[in-house]
CSV table of C-alpha atoms in Angstrom, one decimal:
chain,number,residue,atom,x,y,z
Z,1293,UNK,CA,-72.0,2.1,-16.3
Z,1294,UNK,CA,-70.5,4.7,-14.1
Z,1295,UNK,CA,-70.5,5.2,-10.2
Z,1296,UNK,CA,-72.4,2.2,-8.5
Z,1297,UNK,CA,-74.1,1.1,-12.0
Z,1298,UNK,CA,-73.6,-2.0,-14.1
Z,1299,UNK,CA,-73.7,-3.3,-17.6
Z,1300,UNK,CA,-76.3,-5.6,-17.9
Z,1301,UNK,CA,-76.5,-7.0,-21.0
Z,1302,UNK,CA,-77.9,-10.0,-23.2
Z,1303,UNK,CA,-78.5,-10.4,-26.9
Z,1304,UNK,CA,-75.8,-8.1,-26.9
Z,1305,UNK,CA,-78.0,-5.0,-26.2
Z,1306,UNK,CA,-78.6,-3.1,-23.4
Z,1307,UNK,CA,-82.1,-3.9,-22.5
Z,1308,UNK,CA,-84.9,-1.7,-21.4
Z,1309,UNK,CA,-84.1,0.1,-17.8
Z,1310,UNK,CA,-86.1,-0.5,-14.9
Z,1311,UNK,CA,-84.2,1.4,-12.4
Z,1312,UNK,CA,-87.0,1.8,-9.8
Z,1313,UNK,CA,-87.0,-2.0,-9.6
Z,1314,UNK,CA,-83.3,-2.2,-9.3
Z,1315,UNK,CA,-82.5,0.2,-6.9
Z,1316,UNK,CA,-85.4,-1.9,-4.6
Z,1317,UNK,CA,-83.2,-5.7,-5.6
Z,1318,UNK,CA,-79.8,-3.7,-4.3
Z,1319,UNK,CA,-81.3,-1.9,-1.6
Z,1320,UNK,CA,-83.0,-4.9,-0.1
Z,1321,UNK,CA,-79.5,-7.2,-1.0
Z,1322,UNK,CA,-77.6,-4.5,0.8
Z,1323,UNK,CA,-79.6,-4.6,3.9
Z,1324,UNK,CA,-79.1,-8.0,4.0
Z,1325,UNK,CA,-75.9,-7.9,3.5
Z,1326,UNK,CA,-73.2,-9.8,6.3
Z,1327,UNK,CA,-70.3,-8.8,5.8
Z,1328,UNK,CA,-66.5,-10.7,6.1
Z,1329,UNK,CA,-66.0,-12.4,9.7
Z,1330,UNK,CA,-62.6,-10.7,9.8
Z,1331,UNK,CA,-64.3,-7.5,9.3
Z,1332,UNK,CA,-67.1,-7.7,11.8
Z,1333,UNK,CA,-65.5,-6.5,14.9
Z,1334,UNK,CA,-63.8,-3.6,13.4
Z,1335,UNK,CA,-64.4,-0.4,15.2
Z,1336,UNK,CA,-65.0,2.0,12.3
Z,1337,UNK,CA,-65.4,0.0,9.1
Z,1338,UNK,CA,-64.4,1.7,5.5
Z,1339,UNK,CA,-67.3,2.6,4.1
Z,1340,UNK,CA,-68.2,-0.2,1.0
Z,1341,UNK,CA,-67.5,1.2,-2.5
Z,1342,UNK,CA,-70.3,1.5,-5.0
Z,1343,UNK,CA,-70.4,-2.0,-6.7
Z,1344,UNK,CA,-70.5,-1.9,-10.3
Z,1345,UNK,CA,-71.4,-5.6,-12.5
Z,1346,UNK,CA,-71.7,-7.0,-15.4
Z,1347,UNK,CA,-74.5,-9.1,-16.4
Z,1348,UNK,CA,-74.0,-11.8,-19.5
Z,1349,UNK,CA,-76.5,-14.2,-20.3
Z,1350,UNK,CA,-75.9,-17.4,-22.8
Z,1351,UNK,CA,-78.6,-19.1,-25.0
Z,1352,UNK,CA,-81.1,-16.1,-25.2
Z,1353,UNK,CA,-84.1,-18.4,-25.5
Z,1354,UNK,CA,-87.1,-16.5,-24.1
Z,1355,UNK,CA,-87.8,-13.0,-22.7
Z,1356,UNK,CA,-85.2,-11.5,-20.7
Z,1357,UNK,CA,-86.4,-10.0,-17.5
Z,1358,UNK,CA,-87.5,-13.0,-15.5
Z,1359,UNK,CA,-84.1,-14.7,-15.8
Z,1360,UNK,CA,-81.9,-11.7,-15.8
Z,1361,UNK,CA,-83.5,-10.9,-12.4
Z,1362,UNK,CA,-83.5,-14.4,-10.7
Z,1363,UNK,CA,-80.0,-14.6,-12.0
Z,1364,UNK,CA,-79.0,-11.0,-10.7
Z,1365,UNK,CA,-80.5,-11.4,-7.7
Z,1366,UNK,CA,-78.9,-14.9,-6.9
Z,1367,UNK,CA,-75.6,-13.6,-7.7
Z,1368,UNK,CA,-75.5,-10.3,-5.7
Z,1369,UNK,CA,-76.8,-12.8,-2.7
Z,1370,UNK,CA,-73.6,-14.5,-3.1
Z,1371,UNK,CA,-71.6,-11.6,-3.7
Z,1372,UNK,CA,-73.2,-9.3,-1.1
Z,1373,UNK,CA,-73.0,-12.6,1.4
Z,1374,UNK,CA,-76.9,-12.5,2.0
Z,1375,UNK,CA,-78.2,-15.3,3.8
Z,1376,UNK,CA,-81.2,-17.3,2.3
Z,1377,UNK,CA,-83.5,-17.5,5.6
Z,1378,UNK,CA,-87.0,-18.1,5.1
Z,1379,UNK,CA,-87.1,-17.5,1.3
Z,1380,UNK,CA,-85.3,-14.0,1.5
Z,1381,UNK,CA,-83.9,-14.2,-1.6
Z,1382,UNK,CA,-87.3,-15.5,-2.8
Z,1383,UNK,CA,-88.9,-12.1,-1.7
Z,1384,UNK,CA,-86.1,-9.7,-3.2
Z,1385,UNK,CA,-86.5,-11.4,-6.7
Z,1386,UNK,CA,-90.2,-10.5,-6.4
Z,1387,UNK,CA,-89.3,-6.9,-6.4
Z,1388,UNK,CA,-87.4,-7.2,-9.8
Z,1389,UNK,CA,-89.9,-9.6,-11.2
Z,1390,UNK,CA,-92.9,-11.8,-10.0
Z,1391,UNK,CA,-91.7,-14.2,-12.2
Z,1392,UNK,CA,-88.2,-14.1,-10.5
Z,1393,UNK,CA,-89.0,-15.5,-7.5
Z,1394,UNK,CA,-89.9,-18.8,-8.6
Z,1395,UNK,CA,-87.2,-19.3,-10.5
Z,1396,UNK,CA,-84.6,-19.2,-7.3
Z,1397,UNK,CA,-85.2,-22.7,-6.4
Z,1398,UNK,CA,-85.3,-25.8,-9.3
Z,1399,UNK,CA,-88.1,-28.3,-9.6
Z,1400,UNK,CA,-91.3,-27.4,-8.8
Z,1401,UNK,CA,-92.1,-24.1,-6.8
Z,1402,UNK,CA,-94.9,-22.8,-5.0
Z,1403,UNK,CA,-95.5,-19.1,-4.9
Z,1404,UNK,CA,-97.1,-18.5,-2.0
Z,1405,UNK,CA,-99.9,-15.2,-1.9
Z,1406,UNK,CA,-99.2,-13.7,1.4
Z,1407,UNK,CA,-100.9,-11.9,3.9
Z,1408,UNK,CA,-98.7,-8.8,4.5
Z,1409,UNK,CA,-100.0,-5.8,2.8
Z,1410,UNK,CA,-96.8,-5.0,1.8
Z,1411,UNK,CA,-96.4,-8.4,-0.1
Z,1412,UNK,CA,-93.2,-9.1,2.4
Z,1413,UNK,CA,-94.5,-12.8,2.7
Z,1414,UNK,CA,-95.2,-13.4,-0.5
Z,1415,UNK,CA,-92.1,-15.8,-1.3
Z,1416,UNK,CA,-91.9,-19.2,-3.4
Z,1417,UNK,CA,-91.1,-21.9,-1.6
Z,1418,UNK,CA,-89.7,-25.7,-3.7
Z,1419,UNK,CA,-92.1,-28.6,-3.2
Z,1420,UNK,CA,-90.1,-31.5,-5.0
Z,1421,UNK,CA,-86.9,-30.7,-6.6
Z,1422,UNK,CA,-85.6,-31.7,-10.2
Z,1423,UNK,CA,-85.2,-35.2,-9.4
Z,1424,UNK,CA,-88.6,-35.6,-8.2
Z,1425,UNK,CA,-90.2,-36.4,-11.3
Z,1426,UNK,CA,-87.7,-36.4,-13.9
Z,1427,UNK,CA,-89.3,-38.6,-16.7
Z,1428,UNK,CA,-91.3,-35.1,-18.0
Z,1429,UNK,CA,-90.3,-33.7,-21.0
Z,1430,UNK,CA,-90.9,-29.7,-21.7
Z,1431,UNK,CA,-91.3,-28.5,-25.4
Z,1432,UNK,CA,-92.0,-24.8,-25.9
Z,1433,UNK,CA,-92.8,-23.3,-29.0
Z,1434,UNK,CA,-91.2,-19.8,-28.9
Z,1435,UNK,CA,-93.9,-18.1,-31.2
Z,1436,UNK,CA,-92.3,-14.7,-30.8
Z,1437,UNK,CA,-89.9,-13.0,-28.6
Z,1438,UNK,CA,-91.2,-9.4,-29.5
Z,1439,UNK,CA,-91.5,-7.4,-26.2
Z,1440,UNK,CA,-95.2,-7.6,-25.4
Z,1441,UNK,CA,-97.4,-5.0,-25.6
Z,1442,UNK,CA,-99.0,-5.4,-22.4
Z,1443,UNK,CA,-96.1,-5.9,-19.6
Z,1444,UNK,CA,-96.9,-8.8,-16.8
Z,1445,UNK,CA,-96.8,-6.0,-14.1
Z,1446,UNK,CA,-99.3,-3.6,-15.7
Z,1447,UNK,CA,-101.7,-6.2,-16.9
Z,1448,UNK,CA,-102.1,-7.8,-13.8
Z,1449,UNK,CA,-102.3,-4.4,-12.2
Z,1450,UNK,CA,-105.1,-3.5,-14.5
Z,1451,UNK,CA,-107.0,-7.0,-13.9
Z,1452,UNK,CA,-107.2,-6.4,-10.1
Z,1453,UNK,CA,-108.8,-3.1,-10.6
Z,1454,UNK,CA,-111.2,-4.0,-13.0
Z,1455,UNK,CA,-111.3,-7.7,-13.2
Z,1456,UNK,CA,-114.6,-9.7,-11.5
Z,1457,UNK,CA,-113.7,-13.2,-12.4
Z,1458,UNK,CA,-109.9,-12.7,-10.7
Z,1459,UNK,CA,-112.0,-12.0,-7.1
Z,1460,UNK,CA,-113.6,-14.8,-7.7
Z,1461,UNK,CA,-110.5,-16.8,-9.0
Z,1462,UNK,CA,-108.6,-15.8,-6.3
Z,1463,UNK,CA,-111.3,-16.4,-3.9
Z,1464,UNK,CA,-112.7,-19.5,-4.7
Z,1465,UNK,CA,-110.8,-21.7,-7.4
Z,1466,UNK,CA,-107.2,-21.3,-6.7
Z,1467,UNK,CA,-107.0,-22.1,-3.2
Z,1468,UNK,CA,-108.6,-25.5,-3.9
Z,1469,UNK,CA,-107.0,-25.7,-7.4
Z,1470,UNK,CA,-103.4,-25.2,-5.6
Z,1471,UNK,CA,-104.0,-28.4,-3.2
Z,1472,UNK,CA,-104.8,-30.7,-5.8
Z,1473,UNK,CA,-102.0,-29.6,-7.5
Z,1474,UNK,CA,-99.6,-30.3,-5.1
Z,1475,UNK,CA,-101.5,-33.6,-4.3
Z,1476,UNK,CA,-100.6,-34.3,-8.1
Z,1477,UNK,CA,-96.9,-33.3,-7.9
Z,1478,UNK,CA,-96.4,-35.1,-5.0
Z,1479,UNK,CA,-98.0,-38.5,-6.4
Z,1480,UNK,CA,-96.7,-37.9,-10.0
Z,1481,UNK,CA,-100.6,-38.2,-11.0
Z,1482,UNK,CA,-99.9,-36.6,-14.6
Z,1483,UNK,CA,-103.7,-36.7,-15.6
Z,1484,UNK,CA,-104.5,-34.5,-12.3
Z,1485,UNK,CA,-101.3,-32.7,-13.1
Z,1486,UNK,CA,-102.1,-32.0,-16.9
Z,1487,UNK,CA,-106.1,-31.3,-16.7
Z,1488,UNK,CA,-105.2,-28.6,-13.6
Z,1489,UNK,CA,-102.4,-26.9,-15.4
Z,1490,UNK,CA,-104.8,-26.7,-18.9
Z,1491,UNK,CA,-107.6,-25.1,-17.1
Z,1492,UNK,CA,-105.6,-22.8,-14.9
Z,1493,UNK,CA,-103.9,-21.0,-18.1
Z,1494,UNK,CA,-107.0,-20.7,-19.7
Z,1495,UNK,CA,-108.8,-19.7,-17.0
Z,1496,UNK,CA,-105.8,-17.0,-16.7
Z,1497,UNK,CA,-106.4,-16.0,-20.0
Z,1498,UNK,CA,-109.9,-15.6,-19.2
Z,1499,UNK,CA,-109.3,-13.2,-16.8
Z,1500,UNK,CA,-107.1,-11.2,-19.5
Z,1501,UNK,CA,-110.2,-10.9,-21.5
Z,1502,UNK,CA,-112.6,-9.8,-18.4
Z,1503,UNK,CA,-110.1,-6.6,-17.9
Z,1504,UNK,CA,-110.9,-3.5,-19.3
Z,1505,UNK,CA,-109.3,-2.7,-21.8
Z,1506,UNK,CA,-109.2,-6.4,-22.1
Z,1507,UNK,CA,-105.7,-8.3,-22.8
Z,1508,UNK,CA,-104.6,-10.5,-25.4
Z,1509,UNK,CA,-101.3,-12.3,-24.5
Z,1510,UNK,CA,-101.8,-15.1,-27.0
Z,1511,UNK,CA,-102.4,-15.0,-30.8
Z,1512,UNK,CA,-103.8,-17.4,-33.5
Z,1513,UNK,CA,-101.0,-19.7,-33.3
Z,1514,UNK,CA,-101.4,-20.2,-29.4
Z,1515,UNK,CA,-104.9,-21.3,-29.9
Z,1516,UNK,CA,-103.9,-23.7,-33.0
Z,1517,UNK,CA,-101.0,-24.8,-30.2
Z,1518,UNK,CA,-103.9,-25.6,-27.6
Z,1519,UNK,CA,-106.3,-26.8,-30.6
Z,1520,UNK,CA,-103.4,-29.7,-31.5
Z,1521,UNK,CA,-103.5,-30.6,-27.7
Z,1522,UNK,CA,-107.4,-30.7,-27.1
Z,1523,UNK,CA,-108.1,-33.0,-29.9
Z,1524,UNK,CA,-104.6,-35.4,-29.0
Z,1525,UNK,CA,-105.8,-35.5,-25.6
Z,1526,UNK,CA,-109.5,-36.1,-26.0
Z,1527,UNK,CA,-109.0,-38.0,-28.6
Z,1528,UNK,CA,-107.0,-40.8,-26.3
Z,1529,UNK,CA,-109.5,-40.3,-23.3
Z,1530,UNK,CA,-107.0,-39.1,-21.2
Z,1531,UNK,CA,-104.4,-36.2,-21.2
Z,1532,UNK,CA,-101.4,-37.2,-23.0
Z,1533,UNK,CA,-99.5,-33.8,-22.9
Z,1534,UNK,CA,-100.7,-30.7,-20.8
Z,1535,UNK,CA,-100.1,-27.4,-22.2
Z,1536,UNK,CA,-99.5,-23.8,-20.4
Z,1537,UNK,CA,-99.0,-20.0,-21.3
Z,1538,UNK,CA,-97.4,-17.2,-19.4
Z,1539,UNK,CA,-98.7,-13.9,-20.2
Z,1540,UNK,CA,-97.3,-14.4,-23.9
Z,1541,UNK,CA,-97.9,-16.8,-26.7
Z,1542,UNK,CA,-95.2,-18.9,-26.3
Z,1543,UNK,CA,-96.7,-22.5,-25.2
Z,1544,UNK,CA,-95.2,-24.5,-22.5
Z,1545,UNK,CA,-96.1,-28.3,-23.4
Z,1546,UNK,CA,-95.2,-30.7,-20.8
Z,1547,UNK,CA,-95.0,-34.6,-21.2
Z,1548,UNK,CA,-95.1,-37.4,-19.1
Z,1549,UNK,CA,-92.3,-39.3,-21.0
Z,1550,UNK,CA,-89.7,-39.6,-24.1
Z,1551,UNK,CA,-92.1,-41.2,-25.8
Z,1552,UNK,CA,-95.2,-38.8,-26.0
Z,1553,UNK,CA,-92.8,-36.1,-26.4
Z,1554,UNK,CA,-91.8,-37.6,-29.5
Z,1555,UNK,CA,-95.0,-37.8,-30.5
Z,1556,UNK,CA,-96.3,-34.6,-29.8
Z,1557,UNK,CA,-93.2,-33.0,-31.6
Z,1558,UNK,CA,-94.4,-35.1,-34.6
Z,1559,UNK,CA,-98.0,-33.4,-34.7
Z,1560,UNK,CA,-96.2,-30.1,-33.9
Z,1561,UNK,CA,-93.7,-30.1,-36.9
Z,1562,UNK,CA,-96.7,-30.9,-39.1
Z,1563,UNK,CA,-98.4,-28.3,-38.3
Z,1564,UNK,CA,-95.5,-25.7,-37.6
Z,1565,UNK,CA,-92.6,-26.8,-40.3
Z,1566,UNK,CA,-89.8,-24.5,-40.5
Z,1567,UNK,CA,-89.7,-21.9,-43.0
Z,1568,UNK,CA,-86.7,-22.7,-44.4
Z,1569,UNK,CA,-84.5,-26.5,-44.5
Z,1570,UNK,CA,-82.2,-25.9,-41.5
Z,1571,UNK,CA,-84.2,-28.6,-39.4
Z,1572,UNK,CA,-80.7,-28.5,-36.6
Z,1573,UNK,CA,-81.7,-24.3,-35.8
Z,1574,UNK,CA,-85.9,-25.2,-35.5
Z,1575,UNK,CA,-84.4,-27.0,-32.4
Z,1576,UNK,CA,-82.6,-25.7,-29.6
Z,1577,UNK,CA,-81.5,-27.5,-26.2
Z,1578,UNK,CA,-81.8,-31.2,-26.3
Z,1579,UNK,CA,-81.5,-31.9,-30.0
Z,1580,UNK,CA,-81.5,-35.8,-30.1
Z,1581,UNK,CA,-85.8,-35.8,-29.6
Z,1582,UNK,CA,-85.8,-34.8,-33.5
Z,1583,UNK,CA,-83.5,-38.1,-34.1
Z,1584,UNK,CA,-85.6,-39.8,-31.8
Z,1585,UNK,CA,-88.5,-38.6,-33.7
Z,1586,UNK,CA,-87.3,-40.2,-37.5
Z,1587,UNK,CA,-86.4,-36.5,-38.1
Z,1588,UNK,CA,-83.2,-36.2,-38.9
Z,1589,UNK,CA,-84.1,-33.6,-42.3
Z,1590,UNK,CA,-86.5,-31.4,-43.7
Z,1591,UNK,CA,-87.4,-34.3,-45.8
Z,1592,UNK,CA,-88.3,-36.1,-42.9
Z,1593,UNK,CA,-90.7,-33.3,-41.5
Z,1594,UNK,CA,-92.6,-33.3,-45.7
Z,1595,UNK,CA,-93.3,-36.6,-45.1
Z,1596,UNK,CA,-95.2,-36.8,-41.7
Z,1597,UNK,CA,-98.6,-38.1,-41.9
Z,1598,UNK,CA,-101.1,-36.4,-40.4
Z,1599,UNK,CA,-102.6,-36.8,-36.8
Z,1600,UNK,CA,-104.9,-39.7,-36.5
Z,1601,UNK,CA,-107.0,-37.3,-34.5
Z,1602,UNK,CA,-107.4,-34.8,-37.9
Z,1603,UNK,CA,-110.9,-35.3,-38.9
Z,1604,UNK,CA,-110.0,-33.7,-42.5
Z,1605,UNK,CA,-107.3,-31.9,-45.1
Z,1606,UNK,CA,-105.8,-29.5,-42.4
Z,1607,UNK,CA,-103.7,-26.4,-43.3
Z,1608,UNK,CA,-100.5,-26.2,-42.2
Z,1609,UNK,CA,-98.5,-23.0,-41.1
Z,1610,UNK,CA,-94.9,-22.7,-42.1
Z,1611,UNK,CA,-93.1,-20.4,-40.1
Z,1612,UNK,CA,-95.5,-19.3,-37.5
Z,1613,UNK,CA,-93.6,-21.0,-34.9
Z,1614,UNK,CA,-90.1,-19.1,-34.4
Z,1615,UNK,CA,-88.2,-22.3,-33.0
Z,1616,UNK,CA,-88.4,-25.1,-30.5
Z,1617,UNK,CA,-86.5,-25.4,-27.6
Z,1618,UNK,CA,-86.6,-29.3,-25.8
Z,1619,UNK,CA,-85.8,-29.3,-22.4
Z,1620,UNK,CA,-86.1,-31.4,-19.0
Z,1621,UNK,CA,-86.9,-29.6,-15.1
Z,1622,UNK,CA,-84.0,-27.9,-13.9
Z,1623,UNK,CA,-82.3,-27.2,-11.1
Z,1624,UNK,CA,-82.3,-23.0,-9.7
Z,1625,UNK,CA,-79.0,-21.0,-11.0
Z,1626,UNK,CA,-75.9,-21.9,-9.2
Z,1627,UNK,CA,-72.4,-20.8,-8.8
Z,1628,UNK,CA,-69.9,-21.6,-11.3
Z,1629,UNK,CA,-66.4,-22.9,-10.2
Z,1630,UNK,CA,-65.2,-23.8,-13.4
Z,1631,UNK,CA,-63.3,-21.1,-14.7
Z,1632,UNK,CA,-63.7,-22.3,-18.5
Z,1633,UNK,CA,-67.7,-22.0,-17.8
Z,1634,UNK,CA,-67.9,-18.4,-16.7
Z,1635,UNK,CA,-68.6,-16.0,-19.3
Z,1636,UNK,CA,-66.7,-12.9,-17.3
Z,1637,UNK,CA,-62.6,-12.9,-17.2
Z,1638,UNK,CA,-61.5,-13.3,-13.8
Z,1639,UNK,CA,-58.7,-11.0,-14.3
Z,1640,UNK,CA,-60.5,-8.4,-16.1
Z,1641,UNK,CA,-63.7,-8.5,-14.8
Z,1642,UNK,CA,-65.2,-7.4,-18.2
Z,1643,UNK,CA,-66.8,-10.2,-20.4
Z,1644,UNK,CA,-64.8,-12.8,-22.3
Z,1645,UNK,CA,-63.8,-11.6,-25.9
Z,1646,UNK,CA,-63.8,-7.5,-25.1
């Protein structure tokens, strides 16, 4: 881009502009800027010259503007020498994306509501981090990663105008709802930790329907997702995986362990086989749960038995499920200081391969 703009980029498009929301992330990164010790006591400091970027993003697993505005935020901090006091950074990722500002910090993260009218307090802060309670396993089923047709930011607008059940989710169920769930994250309870984070997407969900015009984030397949779960989990008398959407369809299944991750990706691929034989592509990120599944081929997945919990002949839905991705909690982005990592030439400054 020209003057002070950057190319931000990922899939290898330009994606959607949103300038309002990143002039607010560079205005609030450069009034927080410090700048060089060696350049503090000068007299009349050179005026800074616009800062242009580029932005490249690897594995482009799920929608884009969460990440690319953690990620831009993080790194500007670093560039612009901002100080992370009192979750600053938190706060300026919130102005690119709600989403954002969870995502500074790995592990589990608490976005905290506020009281400032202005939202200035409303910041995520990290209760455990990555290593806390590293035995879960995450497997999302990327049902589709069409741009929605309700945004985050406009839905949830709309459901604070015209939604009764968010006053009275906000008012009387989350505040109790977030102390057990810390309670649960602290003790590594997962049956407090699964049954909370169930009822707390559906509930969300819920509110998406009472809006007007109501909002419908998830799709046929979501439910067939949360269907799969339900039965699993009831069927055992106690909650073997717990399941959660964002405002999409894409589910976010968590497990307590290898093993009922393996299990659950058994029931999934029964349901969801891919539509075509390339089994290795159906799974992205940490490939070895289909080996440790007994699927190693397509001729593996044909011959999966049905889920002892399935009452009768159930249909099955090839291709309705875009792709897997396996995964483990994480730690929040980081700077890179291998040079064979980065994705941008150091000597160029454009991106590797240009």
């Amino acid at each position: 881009g020209g003057g002070g703009g950057g190319a931000v980029g990922a899939h290898g498009h330009r994606p959607i502009s949103h300038q309002h929301r990143r002039h607010q992330v560079l205005g609030k990164e450069g009034r927080g800027a410090h700048p060089p010790r060696q350049r503090q006591h000068q007299r009349h400091p050179r005026p800074r010259p616009p800062l242009r970027h580029h932005h490249r993003r690897r594995q482009p697993f799920l929608p884009l503007r969460p990440d690319v505005a953690q990620r831009q935020v993080f790194t500007l901090g670093k560039l612009m020498n901002v100080k992370e006091d009192h979750g600053e950074l938190s706060s300026i990722a919130r102005q690119g994306s709600g989403s954002a500002c969870r995502s500074i910090y790995g592990g589990f993260v608490k976005w905290c509501m506020g009281k400032n009218n202005d939202g200035s307090d409303s910041i995520a802060v990290q209760l455990a981090d990555e290593a806390h309670w590293n035995d879960l396993v995450i497997i999302i089923a990327v049902v589709s990663s069409k741009q929605k047709e309700t945004s985050s930011t406009s839905g949830m607008r709309d459901s604070v105008e015209t939604s009764p059940l968010l006053q009275y989710r906000a008012q009387t169920v989350v505040p109790e709802r977030v102390l057990k769930m810390e309670e649960a994250i602290k003790s590594r309870n997962f049956e407090s930790f699964a049954r909370l984070t169930c009822a707390d997407s559906n509930q969300f969900h819920a509110v998406c329907l009472d809006t007007s015009p109501p909002i419908f984030y998830m799709n046929d397949t979501s439910h067939r997702i949360i269907s799969l779960v339900e039965k699993w989990n009831q069927s055992e008398g106690t909650p073997r995986v717990a399941y959660t959407f964002d405002a999409g369809p894409n589910a976010v299944l968590i497990a307590p362990n290898r093993k009922n991750a393996t299990i659950l990706l058994q029931k999934l691929l029964y349901y969801f086989p891919p539509q075509d034989n390339d089994l290795s592509s159906y799974m992205v990120g940490d490939k070895s749960i289909l080996s440790d599944a007994g699927l190693k081929s397509i001729e593996d997945v044909e011959a999966l038995p049905a889920p002892a919990e399935t009452k009768m002949p159930s249909q099955k839905f090839k291709g309705d499920v875009s792709y897997f991705i396996c995964s483990r909690l994480g730690a929040g982005p980081k700077v890179v200081t291998d040079e064979s990592l980065a994705l941008i030439d150091s000597v160029t400054g454009l991106p590797k391969g240009v």
